[in-house]
Amino acid sequence: MAKQVEQVCVVKGWQEGPVIDESTLKDDLTRHFYYTLGRDKVGESQLYLYHALALTIRDRLVARCRETNKKIKQQKSRKTSYLSLEFLMGRALGNAVLNLDLEDQVSSALQEYCTKIETIEDAEHDAGLGNGGLGRLAACFLDSCASLALPVIGYGIRYEYGMFNQSMSDGNQIEQPDNWLREGHPWELSAPEHSKRIKFGGYVNSYTDKQGREHRQWVSSHDVLAVPYDVPIPGYKNNIVNTLRLWKSEATDEFNLTEFNAGSYSEAVAQKNLAEQITMVLYPNDSSENGKELRLRQQYFLSSASIQDIVDQWVNDHGESFTDFADYHVFQLNDTHPSIAVAELMRVLVDDYELDWDDAWQITTKTMAYTNHTLLPEALEKWSVSLFSKLLPRILEIVFEINARFLADVAQHWPGDVDKQRELSLIEEGGEPQIRMAYLAIVGSYSVNGVAALHTELLKAGLFKEFYALWPNKFNNKTNGVTPRRWLAHCNPTLSELISEKIGSDWVRDFAQINQLRRFYDDTSFQTQWQDAKVINKQRLVDLVKERCGVEFDVSMMFDVQVKRIHEYKRQLLNILHVIHLYDRIRRGDTQGLVPRCVLLGGKAAPGYYMAKKIIKLINNVADVINKDPLASSYLRVAFLPNYNVTAMEVICPATDLSEQVSTAGKEASGTGNMKFMMNGALTIGTLDGANIEIRDAVGADNFFLFGAEAHQIDDIKSRYNPAHLIEQNSDLANVMHLLESGHFNLFEPCLFDDVINAIKSPHDPWLVAHDFESYVSAQKQVDKAYADQAYWTQMSILNTAASGIFSSDRTISQYSDDIWHLTPLNTSDTDSTTATSKATKS
Ligand code: 26Q
């Protein structure tokens, strides 16, 4: 393959770009507003002001991004490519202003427009390019990598439509397309000169070269173009700006030339549509797999474009010798979604650069690392061999070859054990043979990690037991974390200021320092300030709930919150049963010790997930009945917040008193919302699942409300599970079931909740809702008791924030870097705050 030569021509005296620094921010904003956007009337629309401000900030990011890339080159840094089908970024403006330390200048510049940053921020649309936990984790990781000055590039898809917008119609979820790019996306810069060709379809030829070596050639493919759009990722006050490269699919020029010239205008346009479909929409299910061809196209599209991008850069810098490639590159696979990258790297090395299989395999298995995010067996990705053969014929051959060689190793390890070979094969045999993507990821990677201690242990003992026996050293744990910049400093300015008054502001950079707060937990005047901050934050949420749900919350009541994707294993149903139980107590006049509560739920259901949608409807109906009952209003108010997203969480978590983390033990891999709540001083009521266990360990059992069956007990409980008996035995549960079955919440909609009721009563209920009800109710009573003593509650709240240090994604990323990536931080000492530009001014 011809070596690409990079020609650089720099305008004399402008190597470092025009001057941009603090002094010009105001002028830049005006220039962008008046000239780039051509506006003159202030107040006509905040949208234009938002765009002008975003462009002003972007200018500063671009300068630093260039410097960062220069450093990566100069320092010959080893780099990680984080491959993910999802990056749930949310809004960028507030985060960039915080990380670039521009808060004062921006607010002074905005004074001239008689507005403030909070108002302008509201004009920004969330970048919702993800479903939930896995996608948001990728976004937190990017923030931490940049803040730790680590050379990490994110690779993802620039979906035209992100996560759907959810609205409610008569309590039912309605999905609406998320046209987030409609008004333009000011943060991105396209780089069409770095576009890549992606092959689909066609067939494989074989030919022998002059040396008698056999080669495979993927021919007659229908190629699609991957065009990169770069989004800057600023580190926290360190002048590092990394890149998130999002690929958009486009038709190649051949479509235009050949088809148009042949007079087949409409065929050409149809082909163009097919190409552009690939990055049109994010798949909105966050667990179960449905084998859709377009999804496989997305996965290969991302993997191939990103691998080619890195390999092209390598060839540019080093020529076609790949001997040292693995010393300089790591690909971290965010779940199995991009695991086809294993086979793609093999294809590029073997077919395009003619490496021997063994050399290519050495390189591949030294550069790939895989993170697993789920224990649900039904969520493990599989693709039919026949679909692969049609869409990716050469990739299928490579997967078969990887499998053949791997099974030979298995045969050596377990001689004569044919069952083992069948169990471990990358191909699941049966009517329709399937490729097991997790197995491909494990076999092709040097590191396999889970996302919380329990999760990793369960992977080793269950799902991936045989692989663990084969390669114990591959397996490791990396407990998730969240970025304290967005999830405390930015979203909770009131509390942040208070914290900084006490312990200084370095905690934003070094979140381990948050433990210094412990010293003040019993300081009564500090407790009062802590409570005051909570009330201010609760008022923000009161306003949001009023606006979105029409429900009146009251800051004097306890805010009890569960927000996350709607899933049976997450047990929103258990929460709502408790709400019904409280309502039942109120109706019976059993209000002794009852603490007034506002219960908030929110989250999206996958559009095809019947039960999840029923649960949303049930929550809404229960809320309606309770909120209309004057008897209840001083004790209990309930709301379902539509369209839960990153921006909503930024208002919700600072206002929360009680964080609901109630999944069936062993089912939630980690959870990350639990960490955001903890950082903001919420107390957790939860099961021993995922990272809840580590949260409880960190804060101490006394400061955590524990309930429910434990993971190791689940199988035994299931073997003798009898919900009918549990209902009979427990009058609280019997009352709740009676209210449900009598149609109290669906008076004019008969039988509406029959399937939900039957699920609870089924001896085969995998989520054990009825089993955990009693201990949940009793833990909730403990919550009431604790909340009634406000001084005590506030102490626990302070201790929760103080103990949340280890749940910073900076800690997580440091561990990824130390144990898996082995990166060296970029030098930040020689960069001053205005980077290149101020040097230009000085000289
Ligand atoms: C797969 C194939 C086809 C279509 C969609 C998907 C798909 C998409 C998203 C499958 C799974 C996901 C997302 C999974 C996810 O978010 N898992 C969560 O990851 C978090 C971060 O590690 C954990 O904290 C959560 O416990 C886990 O549920």
XYZ file of N, CA, C and O and ligand atoms in Angstrom, residues 86 131-135 137 283 285-290 295 299 337 373 381 451 480 569-570 668-672, ligand 1:
140
model
N -21.348 4.398 21.923
C -22.114 5.430 22.620
C -21.207 6.393 23.378
O -20.269 5.958 24.064
N -27.405 5.425 25.409
C -28.618 4.938 26.062
C -28.667 5.281 27.540
O -29.707 5.640 28.069
N -27.532 5.076 28.215
C -27.525 5.206 29.676
C -26.125 5.011 30.208
O -25.173 5.633 29.708
N -26.005 4.110 31.183
C -24.762 3.949 31.942
C -23.494 3.814 31.112
O -22.515 4.534 31.339
N -23.527 2.916 30.147
C -22.320 2.642 29.361
C -21.883 3.867 28.557
O -20.694 4.178 28.459
N -22.860 4.568 28.004
C -22.551 5.750 27.206
C -22.094 6.918 28.057
O -21.182 7.662 27.698
N -20.676 6.620 30.974
C -19.352 6.248 31.492
C -18.268 6.677 30.508
O -17.239 7.237 30.897
N -29.467 3.038 18.265
C -30.413 1.996 18.705
C -30.760 2.224 20.169
O -29.875 2.310 21.016
N -32.129 0.442 22.579
C -32.250 -0.561 23.650
C -30.916 -0.746 24.338
O -29.874 -0.765 23.715
N -30.977 -0.888 25.658
C -29.739 -0.875 26.427
C -29.423 -2.241 27.002
O -28.649 -2.355 27.923
N -30.048 -3.275 26.462
C -29.638 -4.590 26.933
C -29.846 -5.641 25.870
O -28.887 -6.128 25.274
N -31.092 -5.950 25.561
C -31.296 -7.132 24.728
C -30.897 -6.848 23.286
O -30.983 -5.735 22.786
N -30.476 -7.881 22.669
C -29.937 -7.866 21.327
C -31.045 -8.275 20.373
O -31.818 -9.144 20.646
N -31.105 -7.640 19.205
C -32.153 -8.067 18.281
C -31.661 -8.438 16.886
O -32.450 -8.635 15.977
N -27.587 -2.488 12.738
C -26.755 -2.369 13.942
C -25.368 -2.984 13.699
O -24.357 -2.427 14.102
N -21.673 -1.221 13.839
C -20.544 -1.728 14.628
C -19.294 -1.881 13.769
O -18.195 -1.502 14.173
N -19.773 -4.274 21.671
C -20.303 -3.570 20.487
C -19.244 -3.292 19.417
O -19.516 -3.466 18.236
N -19.920 -5.025 30.468
C -20.833 -4.187 31.255
C -22.118 -4.895 31.667
O -23.043 -4.234 32.140
N -24.081 -10.352 23.156
C -24.278 -10.171 21.714
C -23.926 -11.408 20.906
O -22.874 -12.012 21.087
N -16.828 -4.034 35.823
C -16.945 -2.622 36.180
C -17.271 -2.374 37.656
O -17.555 -1.248 38.045
N -16.263 1.359 38.254
C -16.630 2.603 37.560
C -16.453 3.830 38.449
O -16.307 3.732 39.671
N -35.032 -5.670 35.951
C -34.026 -6.019 36.962
C -33.698 -4.831 37.877
O -33.220 -5.004 38.988
N -33.959 -3.615 37.385
C -33.690 -2.429 38.209
C -34.804 -2.184 39.230
O -34.683 -1.361 40.125
N -27.144 -5.770 38.433
C -26.615 -4.459 38.007
C -25.103 -4.544 38.032
O -24.494 -4.692 39.095
N -24.472 -4.438 36.866
C -23.019 -4.618 36.813
C -22.330 -3.664 37.789
O -21.486 -4.075 38.589
N -22.672 -2.393 37.710
C -22.071 -1.426 38.627
C -23.097 -0.389 39.064
O -23.400 -0.247 40.242
N -23.644 0.338 38.090
C -24.413 1.527 38.400
C -23.438 2.689 38.492
O -22.289 2.511 38.933
N -23.867 3.856 38.047
C -23.040 5.056 38.180
C -23.873 6.216 38.726
O -23.331 7.127 39.357
C -26.581 -4.050 21.946
C -26.928 -4.555 20.714
C -27.883 -3.944 19.930
C -28.491 -2.796 20.376
C -28.156 -2.285 21.612
C -27.202 -2.914 22.384
C -26.836 -2.358 23.702
C -26.716 -0.984 23.853
C -26.388 -0.442 25.085
C -26.599 -3.164 24.784
C -26.262 -2.608 26.008
C -26.146 -1.253 26.168
C -25.831 -0.601 27.436
C -25.526 -1.208 28.548
C -25.255 -0.468 29.773
O -25.446 0.738 29.842
N -24.804 -1.147 30.819
C -24.516 -0.456 32.074
O -23.171 -0.041 32.050
C -22.868 0.787 33.144
C -21.455 1.282 32.981
O -20.549 0.255 33.211
C -23.079 0.044 34.450
O -22.881 0.940 35.507
C -24.477 -0.552 34.521
O -24.601 -1.367 35.658
C -24.770 -1.358 33.267
O -26.105 -1.807 33.266
